[in-house]
Amino acid sequence: MPKNSPQKDRLFTQHRLPGDFVFDEQVTKVFEDMINRSIPGYSTIITMIGVLAERYYQDNSNIFDLGCSLGGASYSIIEHLKGRTCAIHAIDNSLAMIEQLEIKKPEFGERARQIKCHCESIQDSKIDDASVVILNFTLQFIPPAERKALIEKIYQGMNPGGILIVSEKIVFADEHLNELLIDSYHQFKENMGYSKLEISQKRTALENVLIPETLDDHKDRILGSGFSSFEVWFQCFNFASMVAIK
Ligand code: GEK
């Protein structure tokens, strides 16, 4: 197999010692397979990020893909902007992810030069003159107490009429429905070929790292940061994608 081909995610197949999940080189190698088999609707969300960006992008402004991993959202945006010039700032604090994204850029030809990669925490990034900002399954990894400051910073750096897209794993206030939707999600993962052991070990590894909130928590924070409108545009089980307009 060529060095850079995506590999199948077998990270949690064997019994392993407890330890928090990190976005290291091992995860980067299997990331595409992992995310497609782990997030219901991931490919729909990626496509729709491109469609929404096409509609809301303001010429000569900036686009930010925060927690970009291998740049799935950035490539979808480039594809949908169909040759309009733009600067997409793809930011991730995992060096392994950013290195792999740089390696893959030539596969996408000239247009990929519009993606500027930055290895840094999105909590330190400067956001300015932005008409499209993407947080696709990234906010959930920021400590909850620090999320408001990040959303406020994004709001400050956006142009009026710009769009923020936030996709997240979510929890539900109703205990019974929460259990139903999580069980349904685990069934989805089994259908995608993960064993019960893989599912439970991954869940344990993510416990202290990925902290989900309710849709109301997201709505309150986003509207409380100044955005003029908010809506959930996609949901499948305990995964949702939201849009907000400045
Ligand atoms: C996609 N958006 O394919 N600063 C920068 N990056 C961070 C931070 C931080 N503070 N914390 C976590 N990350 C992508 C998928 S994955 C989602 C996003 C998942 C990065 C982390 O290194 C990882 O690459 C990404 O956020 C989360 O559309 O794996 O569930």
CSV table of C-alpha atoms and ligand atoms in Angstrom, one decimal:
chain,number,residue,atom,x,y,z
A,1,MET,CA,0.0,0.0,0.0
A,2,PRO,CA,1.4,3.5,-0.9
A,3,LYS,CA,2.8,5.3,2.2
A,4,ASN,CA,0.0,7.9,2.2
A,5,SER,CA,-3.0,5.8,1.5
A,6,PRO,CA,-5.7,5.9,4.2
A,7,GLN,CA,-5.7,2.7,6.3
A,8,LYS,CA,-8.6,0.9,8.0
A,9,ASP,CA,-9.2,1.9,11.6
A,10,ARG,CA,-8.2,-1.0,13.8
A,11,LEU,CA,-6.9,1.1,16.7
A,12,PHE,CA,-9.3,-0.3,19.3
A,13,THR,CA,-9.6,-3.9,18.2
A,14,GLN,CA,-7.3,-5.4,20.9
A,15,HIS,CA,-7.7,-5.0,24.7
A,16,ARG,CA,-5.7,-1.9,25.6
A,17,LEU,CA,-4.7,0.0,28.7
A,18,PRO,CA,-6.9,2.9,29.5
A,19,GLY,CA,-5.6,6.2,28.1
A,20,ASP,CA,-7.1,9.4,26.7
A,21,PHE,CA,-7.6,9.7,22.9
A,22,VAL,CA,-5.0,11.8,21.1
A,23,PHE,CA,-4.8,12.9,17.5
A,24,ASP,CA,-1.4,11.5,16.9
A,25,GLU,CA,0.3,9.8,13.8
A,26,GLN,CA,-1.5,6.5,14.4
A,27,VAL,CA,-4.9,8.2,14.4
A,28,THR,CA,-4.0,10.4,11.4
A,29,LYS,CA,-3.2,7.3,9.3
A,30,VAL,CA,-6.7,5.8,9.8
A,31,PHE,CA,-8.6,9.1,10.2
A,32,GLU,CA,-10.6,9.1,7.0
A,33,ASP,CA,-11.8,5.5,7.6
A,34,MET,CA,-12.4,6.3,11.2
A,35,ILE,CA,-14.5,9.5,10.8
A,36,ASN,CA,-16.6,8.0,7.9
A,37,ARG,CA,-17.5,4.9,10.0
A,38,SER,CA,-17.9,6.9,13.3
A,39,ILE,CA,-20.0,9.9,12.4
A,40,PRO,CA,-23.4,9.2,10.9
A,41,GLY,CA,-23.9,11.7,8.0
A,42,TYR,CA,-20.3,12.8,7.9
A,43,SER,CA,-20.1,12.9,4.1
A,44,THR,CA,-23.5,14.7,3.8
A,45,ILE,CA,-22.2,17.3,6.3
A,46,ILE,CA,-19.0,17.8,4.4
A,47,THR,CA,-20.8,18.2,1.1
A,48,MET,CA,-23.3,20.7,2.6
A,49,ILE,CA,-20.5,22.7,4.2
A,50,GLY,CA,-19.4,23.3,0.6
A,51,VAL,CA,-22.9,24.3,-0.5
A,52,LEU,CA,-23.4,26.7,2.4
A,53,ALA,CA,-19.9,28.2,1.9
A,54,GLU,CA,-20.7,28.8,-1.8
A,55,ARG,CA,-23.8,30.8,-0.7
A,56,TYR,CA,-22.3,32.8,2.1
A,57,TYR,CA,-18.7,33.4,1.0
A,58,GLN,CA,-18.0,37.1,0.4
A,59,ASP,CA,-15.3,37.8,-2.2
A,60,ASN,CA,-11.8,38.6,-0.8
A,61,SER,CA,-12.8,37.6,2.7
A,62,ASN,CA,-11.3,34.8,4.8
A,63,ILE,CA,-12.6,31.3,5.4
A,64,PHE,CA,-11.6,29.4,8.5
A,65,ASP,CA,-11.7,25.6,8.9
A,66,LEU,CA,-11.0,25.3,12.7
A,67,GLY,CA,-9.8,21.8,13.8
A,68,CYS,CA,-9.5,20.9,10.1
A,69,SER,CA,-7.9,17.4,10.5
A,70,LEU,CA,-7.1,16.3,7.0
A,71,GLY,CA,-9.1,19.2,5.4
A,72,GLY,CA,-12.3,17.4,4.4
A,73,ALA,CA,-14.4,20.6,4.8
A,74,SER,CA,-11.7,22.8,3.2
A,75,TYR,CA,-11.6,20.6,0.0
A,76,SER,CA,-15.4,20.6,-0.1
A,77,ILE,CA,-15.4,24.4,0.0
A,78,ILE,CA,-12.8,24.7,-2.7
A,79,GLU,CA,-14.8,22.4,-4.9
A,80,HIS,CA,-18.0,24.4,-4.5
A,81,LEU,CA,-16.4,27.8,-4.9
A,82,LYS,CA,-15.6,26.7,-8.4
A,83,GLY,CA,-12.6,28.8,-9.1
A,84,ARG,CA,-13.5,31.9,-7.1
A,85,THR,CA,-10.3,33.0,-5.4
A,86,CYS,CA,-10.3,32.6,-1.7
A,87,ALA,CA,-8.0,32.0,1.3
A,88,ILE,CA,-9.0,29.1,3.5
A,89,HIS,CA,-7.1,29.0,6.8
A,90,ALA,CA,-7.1,25.3,7.8
A,91,ILE,CA,-6.0,25.1,11.4
A,92,ASP,CA,-5.3,22.2,13.7
A,93,ASN,CA,-3.0,21.7,16.7
A,94,SER,CA,-2.1,18.1,15.7
A,95,LEU,CA,1.2,18.3,13.8
A,96,ALA,CA,0.5,14.8,12.4
A,97,MET,CA,-2.8,16.0,10.8
A,98,ILE,CA,-1.3,19.2,9.4
A,99,GLU,CA,1.7,17.4,8.0
A,100,GLN,CA,-0.5,14.8,6.3
A,101,LEU,CA,-2.8,17.6,4.9
A,102,GLU,CA,0.3,19.3,3.4
A,103,ILE,CA,1.4,16.0,1.8
A,104,LYS,CA,-2.0,15.5,0.3
A,105,LYS,CA,-2.4,19.0,-1.2
A,106,PRO,CA,-0.7,18.3,-4.5
A,107,GLU,CA,-3.3,15.6,-5.2
A,108,PHE,CA,-5.9,18.3,-5.5
A,109,GLY,CA,-4.0,20.4,-8.0
A,110,GLU,CA,-3.5,24.2,-8.2
A,111,ARG,CA,-6.7,25.0,-6.3
A,112,ALA,CA,-5.3,23.4,-3.1
A,113,ARG,CA,-2.8,26.3,-2.9
A,114,GLN,CA,-5.7,28.4,-1.6
A,115,ILE,CA,-5.6,26.3,1.6
A,116,LYS,CA,-3.1,27.8,4.1
A,117,CYS,CA,-2.3,25.3,6.8
A,118,HIS,CA,-1.6,26.4,10.4
A,119,CYS,CA,-0.5,24.2,13.3
A,120,GLU,CA,-1.7,26.0,16.4
A,121,SER,CA,-4.6,25.9,18.9
A,122,ILE,CA,-7.7,27.5,17.5
A,123,GLN,CA,-7.9,29.2,20.9
A,124,ASP,CA,-4.8,31.2,19.8
A,125,SER,CA,-5.8,31.8,16.2
A,126,LYS,CA,-6.5,35.3,14.9
A,127,ILE,CA,-9.9,35.3,13.2
A,128,ASP,CA,-10.5,38.4,11.0
A,129,ASP,CA,-12.5,39.4,7.9
A,130,ALA,CA,-14.2,36.1,7.9
A,131,SER,CA,-17.4,35.3,6.0
A,132,VAL,CA,-17.3,31.5,6.5
A,133,VAL,CA,-16.1,29.8,9.7
A,134,ILE,CA,-16.3,26.0,10.2
A,135,LEU,CA,-16.1,24.1,13.5
A,136,ASN,CA,-16.8,20.6,12.2
A,137,PHE,CA,-16.7,18.3,15.3
A,138,THR,CA,-14.0,20.4,16.9
A,139,LEU,CA,-15.7,22.5,19.6
A,140,GLN,CA,-16.4,19.3,21.5
A,141,PHE,CA,-12.7,19.0,22.2
A,142,ILE,CA,-12.3,22.4,23.8
A,143,PRO,CA,-12.8,22.5,27.6
A,144,PRO,CA,-16.4,23.6,28.2
A,145,ALA,CA,-15.5,26.6,30.3
A,146,GLU,CA,-13.4,28.0,27.4
A,147,ARG,CA,-16.0,27.5,24.6
A,148,LYS,CA,-17.8,30.8,25.1
A,149,ALA,CA,-14.6,32.8,24.7
A,150,LEU,CA,-13.8,31.0,21.4
A,151,ILE,CA,-17.3,31.6,20.0
A,152,GLU,CA,-17.1,35.3,21.0
A,153,LYS,CA,-13.7,35.6,19.3
A,154,ILE,CA,-15.1,34.0,16.1
A,155,TYR,CA,-18.1,36.4,16.2
A,156,GLN,CA,-15.8,39.4,16.6
A,157,GLY,CA,-13.7,38.3,13.6
A,158,MET,CA,-16.7,37.7,11.3
A,159,ASN,CA,-18.2,40.0,8.7
A,160,PRO,CA,-21.9,40.9,8.9
A,161,GLY,CA,-23.9,38.3,6.9
A,162,GLY,CA,-21.2,35.7,7.4
A,163,ILE,CA,-22.0,32.1,8.4
A,164,LEU,CA,-20.7,29.9,11.3
A,165,ILE,CA,-21.2,26.1,10.9
A,166,VAL,CA,-20.8,24.1,14.1
A,167,SER,CA,-21.1,20.3,14.0
A,168,GLU,CA,-21.0,18.4,17.3
A,169,LYS,CA,-21.8,15.2,19.2
A,170,ILE,CA,-24.7,16.1,21.5
A,171,VAL,CA,-26.5,14.9,24.6
A,172,PHE,CA,-30.2,15.1,25.4
A,173,ALA,CA,-31.8,16.3,28.6
A,174,ASP,CA,-34.4,13.5,28.6
A,175,GLU,CA,-32.5,10.5,30.0
A,176,HIS,CA,-34.6,7.9,28.3
A,177,LEU,CA,-34.2,9.5,24.8
A,178,ASN,CA,-30.5,10.1,25.5
A,179,GLU,CA,-30.0,6.4,26.1
A,180,LEU,CA,-32.1,5.5,23.0
A,181,LEU,CA,-30.1,7.8,20.7
A,182,ILE,CA,-26.7,6.6,22.1
A,183,ASP,CA,-27.8,3.0,21.7
A,184,SER,CA,-28.9,3.7,18.2
A,185,TYR,CA,-25.6,5.3,17.5
A,186,HIS,CA,-23.7,2.2,18.8
A,187,GLN,CA,-25.9,0.1,16.6
A,188,PHE,CA,-24.8,2.3,13.6
A,189,LYS,CA,-21.2,1.7,14.6
A,190,GLU,CA,-21.7,-2.1,14.7
A,191,ASN,CA,-23.3,-1.9,11.3
A,192,MET,CA,-20.2,0.0,10.1
A,193,GLY,CA,-18.1,-3.0,11.2
A,194,TYR,CA,-16.9,-2.0,14.7
A,195,SER,CA,-17.0,-4.7,17.4
A,196,LYS,CA,-18.6,-4.1,20.8
A,197,LEU,CA,-15.0,-4.1,22.3
A,198,GLU,CA,-13.9,-1.4,19.8
A,199,ILE,CA,-16.9,0.7,20.5
A,200,SER,CA,-16.6,0.5,24.3
A,201,GLN,CA,-12.8,1.1,24.3
A,202,LYS,CA,-13.1,4.1,22.1
A,203,ARG,CA,-15.9,5.4,24.3
A,204,THR,CA,-13.7,5.1,27.3
A,205,ALA,CA,-10.7,6.8,25.6
A,206,LEU,CA,-12.9,9.8,24.6
A,207,GLU,CA,-14.6,10.2,28.0
A,208,ASN,CA,-12.4,13.0,29.3
A,209,VAL,CA,-11.5,14.4,25.9
A,210,LEU,CA,-14.8,14.9,24.1
A,211,ILE,CA,-17.4,16.6,26.2
A,212,PRO,CA,-20.8,16.9,24.5
A,213,GLU,CA,-23.4,19.4,25.3
A,214,THR,CA,-27.2,19.8,24.6
A,215,LEU,CA,-28.5,21.7,21.5
A,216,ASP,CA,-29.9,24.3,23.9
A,217,ASP,CA,-26.4,24.9,25.4
A,218,HIS,CA,-25.1,25.5,21.8
A,219,LYS,CA,-28.0,27.7,20.9
A,220,ASP,CA,-27.7,29.8,24.1
A,221,ARG,CA,-24.0,30.3,23.7
A,222,ILE,CA,-24.1,31.2,20.0
A,223,LEU,CA,-27.0,33.6,20.3
A,224,GLY,CA,-25.5,35.0,23.5
A,225,SER,CA,-22.3,35.8,21.6
A,226,GLY,CA,-24.2,38.1,19.3
A,227,PHE,CA,-25.2,35.9,16.3
A,228,SER,CA,-28.5,37.1,14.9
A,229,SER,CA,-29.9,33.6,14.0
A,230,PHE,CA,-29.3,29.9,14.8
A,231,GLU,CA,-30.8,26.7,13.4
A,232,VAL,CA,-30.0,23.0,13.5
A,233,TRP,CA,-29.8,21.9,9.8
A,234,PHE,CA,-28.8,18.3,10.3
A,235,GLN,CA,-29.2,15.7,12.9
A,236,CYS,CA,-28.7,11.9,13.1
A,237,PHE,CA,-29.0,10.3,16.5
A,238,ASN,CA,-26.6,12.1,18.8
A,239,PHE,CA,-24.8,14.1,16.1
A,240,ALA,CA,-25.9,17.5,14.8
A,241,SER,CA,-24.8,20.3,12.6
A,242,MET,CA,-25.9,23.9,13.3
A,243,VAL,CA,-25.7,27.2,11.4
A,244,ALA,CA,-25.6,30.7,12.8
A,245,ILE,CA,-25.5,34.0,10.8
A,246,LYS,CA,-23.9,37.1,12.0
B,1,GEK,C1,-13.3,17.3,9.5
B,1,GEK,N1,-13.1,19.1,11.1
B,1,GEK,O1,-12.9,16.3,8.9
B,1,GEK,N2,-6.9,23.6,18.3
B,1,GEK,C2,-6.8,23.1,17.0
B,1,GEK,N3,-7.3,21.9,16.7
B,1,GEK,C3,-7.9,21.1,17.7
B,1,GEK,C4,-8.0,21.6,19.0
B,1,GEK,C5,-7.5,22.9,19.3
B,1,GEK,N4,-7.5,23.4,20.5
B,1,GEK,N5,-8.5,20.6,19.7
B,1,GEK,C6,-8.8,19.6,18.9
B,1,GEK,N6,-8.4,19.9,17.6
B,1,GEK,C7,-12.6,17.8,10.7
B,1,GEK,C8,-12.8,16.8,11.8
B,1,GEK,S1,-11.8,16.0,14.3
B,1,GEK,C9,-13.2,15.3,14.9
B,1,GEK,C10,-12.4,17.3,13.2
B,1,GEK,C11,-13.1,14.0,15.4
B,1,GEK,C12,-8.5,19.1,16.4
B,1,GEK,C13,-7.9,17.7,16.5
B,1,GEK,O2,-6.5,17.7,16.4
B,1,GEK,C14,-8.6,17.0,15.4
B,1,GEK,O3,-7.9,17.0,14.2
B,1,GEK,C15,-9.9,17.8,15.2
B,1,GEK,O4,-9.8,18.9,16.1
B,1,GEK,C16,-11.2,17.0,15.6
B,1,GEK,O5,-14.2,18.0,9.0
B,1,GEK,O6,-12.1,13.3,15.2
B,1,GEK,O7,-14.2,13.5,16.1
